[in-house]
Short mmCIF file of C-alpha atoms in Angstrom, two decimals:
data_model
loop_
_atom_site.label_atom_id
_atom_site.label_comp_id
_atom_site.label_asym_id
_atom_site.label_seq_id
_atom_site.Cartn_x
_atom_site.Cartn_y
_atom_site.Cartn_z
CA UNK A 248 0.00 0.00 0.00
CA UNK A 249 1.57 2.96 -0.71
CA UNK A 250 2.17 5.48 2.03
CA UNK A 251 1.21 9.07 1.89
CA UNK A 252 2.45 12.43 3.26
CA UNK A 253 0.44 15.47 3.32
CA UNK A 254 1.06 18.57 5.81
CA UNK A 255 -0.30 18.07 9.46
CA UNK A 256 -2.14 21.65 9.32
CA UNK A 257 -2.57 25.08 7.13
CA UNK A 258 -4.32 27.99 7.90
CA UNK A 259 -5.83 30.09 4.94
CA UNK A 260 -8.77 33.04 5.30
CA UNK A 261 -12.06 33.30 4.07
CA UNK A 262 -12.71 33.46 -0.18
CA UNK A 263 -8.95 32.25 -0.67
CA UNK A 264 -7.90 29.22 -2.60
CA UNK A 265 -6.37 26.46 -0.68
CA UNK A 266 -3.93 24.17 -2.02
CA UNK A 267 -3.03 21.00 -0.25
CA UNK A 268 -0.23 18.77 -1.33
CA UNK A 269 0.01 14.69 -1.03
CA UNK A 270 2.97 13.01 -1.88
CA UNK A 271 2.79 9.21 -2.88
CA UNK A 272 5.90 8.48 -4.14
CA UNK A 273 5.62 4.40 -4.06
CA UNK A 274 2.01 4.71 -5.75
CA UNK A 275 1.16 1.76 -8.04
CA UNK A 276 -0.11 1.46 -11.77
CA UNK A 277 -3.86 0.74 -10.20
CA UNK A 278 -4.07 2.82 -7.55
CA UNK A 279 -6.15 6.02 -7.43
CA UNK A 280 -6.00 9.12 -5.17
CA UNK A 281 -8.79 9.67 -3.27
CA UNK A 282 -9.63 12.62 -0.78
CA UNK A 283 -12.20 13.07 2.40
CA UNK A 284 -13.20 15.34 4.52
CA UNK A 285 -13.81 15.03 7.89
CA UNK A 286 -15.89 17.79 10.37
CA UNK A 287 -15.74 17.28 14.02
CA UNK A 288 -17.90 14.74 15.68
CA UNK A 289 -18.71 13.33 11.88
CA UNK A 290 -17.25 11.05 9.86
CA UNK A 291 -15.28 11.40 6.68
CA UNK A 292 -16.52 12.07 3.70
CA UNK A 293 -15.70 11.39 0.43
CA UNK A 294 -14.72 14.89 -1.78
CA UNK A 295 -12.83 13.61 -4.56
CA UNK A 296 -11.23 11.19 -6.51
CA UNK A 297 -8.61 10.93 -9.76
CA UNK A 298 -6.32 8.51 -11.22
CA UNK A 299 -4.30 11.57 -13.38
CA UNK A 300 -4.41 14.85 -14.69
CA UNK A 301 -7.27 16.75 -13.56
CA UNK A 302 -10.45 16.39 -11.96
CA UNK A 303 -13.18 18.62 -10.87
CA UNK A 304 -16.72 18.79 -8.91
CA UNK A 305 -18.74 20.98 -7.55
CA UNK A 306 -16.37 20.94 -3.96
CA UNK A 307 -13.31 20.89 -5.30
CA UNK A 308 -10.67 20.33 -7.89
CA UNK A 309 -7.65 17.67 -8.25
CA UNK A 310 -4.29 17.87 -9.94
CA UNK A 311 -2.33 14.74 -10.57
CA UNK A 312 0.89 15.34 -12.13
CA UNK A 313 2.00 12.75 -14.82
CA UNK A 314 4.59 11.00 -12.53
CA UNK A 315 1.49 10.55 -9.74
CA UNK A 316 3.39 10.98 -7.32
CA UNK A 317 2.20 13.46 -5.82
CA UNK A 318 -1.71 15.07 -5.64
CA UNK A 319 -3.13 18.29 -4.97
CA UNK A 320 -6.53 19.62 -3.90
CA UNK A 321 -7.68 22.47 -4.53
CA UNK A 322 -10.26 24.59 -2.84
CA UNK A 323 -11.80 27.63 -4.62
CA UNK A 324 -12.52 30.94 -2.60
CA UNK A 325 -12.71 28.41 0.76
CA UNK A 326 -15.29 29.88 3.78
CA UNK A 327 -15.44 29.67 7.70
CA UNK A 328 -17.67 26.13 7.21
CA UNK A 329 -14.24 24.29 5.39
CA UNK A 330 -12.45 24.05 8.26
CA UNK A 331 -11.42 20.70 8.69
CA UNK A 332 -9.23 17.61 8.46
CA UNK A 333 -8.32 16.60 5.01
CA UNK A 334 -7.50 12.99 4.31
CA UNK A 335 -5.52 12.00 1.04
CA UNK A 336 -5.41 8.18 0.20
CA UNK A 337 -4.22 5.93 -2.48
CA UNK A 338 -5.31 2.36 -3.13
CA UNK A 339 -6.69 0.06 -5.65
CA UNK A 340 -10.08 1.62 -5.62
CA UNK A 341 -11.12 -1.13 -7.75
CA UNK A 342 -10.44 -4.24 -4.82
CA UNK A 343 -11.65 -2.21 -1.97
CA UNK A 344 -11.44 -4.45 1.01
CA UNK A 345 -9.13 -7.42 -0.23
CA UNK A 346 -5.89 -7.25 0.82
CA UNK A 347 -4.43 -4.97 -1.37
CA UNK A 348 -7.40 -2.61 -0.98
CA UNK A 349 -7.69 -1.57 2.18
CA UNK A 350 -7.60 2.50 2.16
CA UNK A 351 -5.15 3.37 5.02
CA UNK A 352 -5.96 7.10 6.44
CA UNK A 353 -2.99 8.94 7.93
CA UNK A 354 -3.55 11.93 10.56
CA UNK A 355 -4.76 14.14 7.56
CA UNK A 356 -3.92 18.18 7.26
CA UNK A 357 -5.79 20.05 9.34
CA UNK A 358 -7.44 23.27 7.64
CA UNK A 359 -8.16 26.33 9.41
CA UNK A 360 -10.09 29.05 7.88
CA UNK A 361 -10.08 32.33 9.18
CA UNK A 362 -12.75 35.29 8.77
CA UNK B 80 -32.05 6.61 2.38
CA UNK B 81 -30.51 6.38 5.56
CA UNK B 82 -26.95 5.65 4.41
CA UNK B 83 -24.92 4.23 7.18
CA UNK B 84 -26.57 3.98 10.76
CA UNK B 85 -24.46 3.23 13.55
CA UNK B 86 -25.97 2.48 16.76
CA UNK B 87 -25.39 3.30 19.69
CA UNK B 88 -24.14 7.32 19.46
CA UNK B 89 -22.94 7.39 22.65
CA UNK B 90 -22.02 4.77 25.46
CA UNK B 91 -20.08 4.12 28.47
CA UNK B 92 -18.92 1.33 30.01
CA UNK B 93 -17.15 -0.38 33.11
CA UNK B 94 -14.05 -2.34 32.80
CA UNK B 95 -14.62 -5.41 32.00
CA UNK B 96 -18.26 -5.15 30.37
CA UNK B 97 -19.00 -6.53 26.94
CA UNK B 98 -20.63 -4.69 23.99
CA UNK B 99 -21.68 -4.86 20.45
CA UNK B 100 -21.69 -1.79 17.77
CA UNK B 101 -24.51 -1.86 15.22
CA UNK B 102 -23.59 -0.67 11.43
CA UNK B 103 -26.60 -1.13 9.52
CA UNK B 104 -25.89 0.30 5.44
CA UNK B 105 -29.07 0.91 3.08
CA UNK B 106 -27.21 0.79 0.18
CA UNK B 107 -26.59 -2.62 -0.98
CA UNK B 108 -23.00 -2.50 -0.76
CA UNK B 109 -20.72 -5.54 -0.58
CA UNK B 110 -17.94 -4.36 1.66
CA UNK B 111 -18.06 -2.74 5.23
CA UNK B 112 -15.59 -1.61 7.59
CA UNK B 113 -14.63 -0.85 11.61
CA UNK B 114 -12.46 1.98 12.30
CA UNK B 115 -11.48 3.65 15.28
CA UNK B 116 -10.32 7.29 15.79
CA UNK B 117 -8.04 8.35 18.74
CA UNK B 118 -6.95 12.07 18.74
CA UNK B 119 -4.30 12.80 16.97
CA UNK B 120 -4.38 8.90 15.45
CA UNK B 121 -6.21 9.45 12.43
CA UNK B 122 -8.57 6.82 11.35
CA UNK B 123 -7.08 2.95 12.25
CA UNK B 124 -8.48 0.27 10.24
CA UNK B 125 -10.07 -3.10 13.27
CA UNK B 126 -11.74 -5.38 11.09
CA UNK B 127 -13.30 -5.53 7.40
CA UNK B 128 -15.89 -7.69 5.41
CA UNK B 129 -15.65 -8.19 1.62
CA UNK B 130 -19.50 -9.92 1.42
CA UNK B 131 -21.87 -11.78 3.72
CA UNK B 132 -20.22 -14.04 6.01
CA UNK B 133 -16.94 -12.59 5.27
CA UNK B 134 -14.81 -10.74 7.72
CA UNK B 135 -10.88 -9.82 8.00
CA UNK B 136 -8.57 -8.37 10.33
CA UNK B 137 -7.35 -4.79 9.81
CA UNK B 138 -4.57 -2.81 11.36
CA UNK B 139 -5.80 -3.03 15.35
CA UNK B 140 -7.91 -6.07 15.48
CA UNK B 141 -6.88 -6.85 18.95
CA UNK B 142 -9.62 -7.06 21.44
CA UNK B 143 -12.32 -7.00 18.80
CA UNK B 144 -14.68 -9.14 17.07
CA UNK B 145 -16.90 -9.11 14.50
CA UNK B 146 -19.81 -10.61 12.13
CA UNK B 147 -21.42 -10.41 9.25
CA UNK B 148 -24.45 -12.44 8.85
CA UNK B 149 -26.27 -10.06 6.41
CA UNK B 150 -25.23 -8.13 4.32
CA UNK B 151 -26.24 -4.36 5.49
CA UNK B 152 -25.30 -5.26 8.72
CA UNK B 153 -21.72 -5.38 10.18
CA UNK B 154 -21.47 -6.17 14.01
CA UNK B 155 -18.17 -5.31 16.24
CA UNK B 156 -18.53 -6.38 19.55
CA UNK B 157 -16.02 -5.55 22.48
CA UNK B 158 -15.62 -9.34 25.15
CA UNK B 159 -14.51 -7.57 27.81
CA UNK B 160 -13.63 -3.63 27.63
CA UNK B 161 -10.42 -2.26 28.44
CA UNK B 162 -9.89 1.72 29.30
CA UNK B 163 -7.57 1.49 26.09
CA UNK B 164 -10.72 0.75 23.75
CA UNK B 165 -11.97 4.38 24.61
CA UNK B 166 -12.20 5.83 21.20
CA UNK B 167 -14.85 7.21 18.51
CA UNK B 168 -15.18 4.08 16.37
CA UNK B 169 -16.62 4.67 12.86
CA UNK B 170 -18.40 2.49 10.18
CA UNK B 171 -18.22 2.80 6.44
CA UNK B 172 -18.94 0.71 3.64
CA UNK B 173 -18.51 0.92 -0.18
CA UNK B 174 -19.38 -0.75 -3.56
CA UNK B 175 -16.61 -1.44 -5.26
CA UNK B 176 -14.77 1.53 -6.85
CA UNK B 177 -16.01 4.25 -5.37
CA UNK B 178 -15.79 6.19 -1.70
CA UNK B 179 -16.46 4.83 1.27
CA UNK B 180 -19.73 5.98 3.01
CA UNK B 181 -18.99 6.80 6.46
CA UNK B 182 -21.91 6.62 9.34
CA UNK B 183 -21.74 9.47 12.16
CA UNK B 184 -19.63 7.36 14.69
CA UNK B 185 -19.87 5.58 18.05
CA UNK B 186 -18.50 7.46 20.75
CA UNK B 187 -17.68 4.90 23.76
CA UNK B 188 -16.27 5.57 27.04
CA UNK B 189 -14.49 2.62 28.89
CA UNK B 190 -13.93 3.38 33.07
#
C-alpha cells in the first residue's frame, strides 16, 4: 500500500484558494488518489477522486501530475464552514477491502479558515 | 435513504463489560468496515468484510470481534472492555470503486 504524506495543518482566510499537497511516491499502476473530509464529531466524507491529470466537482478540484506521485486539492474561494481535516489516500479503488485494498488514512492536514 | 446507521451514538462502560456496535448500510454495498479514531491517530483500520459471512482483520484487530451475517449489517462487539478501547469508532462501507460511506460514529467511554 503505498504510504502518503500530506502537511499536518494550514491555515488560509475566508474566499482564498487552498492548495493542499500529497505526496505518494511508491504509488502503483492501479491505484487512485482519493480525498475526504472530515468535520468534528462526523465522519469522513468522500470529496474527490482521480487517477491523473485533472479532476473537478462541484467541492473541489484535483491535480495529478503525470509521474502521480504526488496530488493536490484544490479549494476555490474556501469559507469559515471548510475548516477541517483533510485525508488524502491511495489504493486500488477497484479491490476495496481485499488485501491490497484496504484505504489506510494517515492523521490528515488540518485546515483552518479564518474570517 | 438512511446511508450508514451506527448504533449506539454514545455509550459508556465499566471495565470489563461486553458490547456490540450496530452498522446497519441501506445501500446494498458488498464491503463494510470498523475503524477507530483516537486524537491525533487518524482513522485505524479493526476489522473488514468483503460480502456476507466474510470478515478480516485490519490494522488493530486486537480485542475486537466481528460478524457479518447479512449483508447491510456489520457487528463489532467488544468481550470484555479495556480503558484502552476508549475511542470514537466509525463504520463505512462501499461498492466497489467508489468512496467509502462513512456513518456518524460511536462514541464509547471505557472506566
Amino acid at each position: 500500500l503505498a504510504k502518503t504524506t500530506q502537511p499536518i495543518s494550514m491555515d488560509s482566510y475566508e474566499g482564498q484558494e487552498v492548495n493542499i499537497t500529497c505526496s505518494h511516491n511508491n504509488i502503483a499502476t492501479n491505484d487512485y488518489i482519493t480525498w475526504y473530509q472530515q468535520f468534528p464529531s462526523q465522519g469522513p466524507r468522500f470529496i474527490i477522486q482521480g487517477y491523473k491529470t485533472k479532476v473537478t466537482n462541484e467541492v473541489a478540484s484535483l491535480f495529478i501530475p503525470a509521474d502521480r506521485k504526488s496530488s493536490t486539492l484544490s479549494l476555490p474561494r474556501v469559507s469559515l464552514s471548510d475548516t477541517a481535516v483533510y485525508y488524502c489516500l491511495v489504493g486500488d479503488s477497484l479491490n476495496y477491502g481485499g488485501s491490497q485494498g484496504n484505504l489506510i488514512f494517515g492523521k490528515g492536514t488540518k485546515l483552518s479558515v479564518k474570517p | 435513504n438512511a446511508g450508514v446507521t451506527q448504533t449506539p451514538k454514545f455509550r459508556v462502560l465499566k471495565t470489563g463489560q461486553s458490547m456490540t456496535l450496530l452498522c446497519a448500510q441501506d445501500m446494498n454495498h458488498e464491503y463494510m468496515y470498523w475503524y477507530r479514531q483516537d486524537p491525533g491517530m487518524g482513522l485505524r483500520l479493526i476489522h473488514y468484510s468483503v460480502g456476507e459471512g466474510t470478515t478480516a482483520k485490519g490494522e488493530v484487530p486486537d480485542g475486537y470481534n466481528v460478524s457479518r451475517l447479512k449483508k447491510q449489517n456489520f457487528l463489532l462487539g467488544l468481550e470484555s472492555a479495556a480503558p484502552s478501547q476508549t475511542s470514537v469508532y466509525f463504520c463505512a462501507s462501499t461498492p466497489p470503486g467508489v468512496g467509502y460511506t462513512f456513518g456518524s460514529g460511536t462514541r464509547l467511554t471505557v472506566v
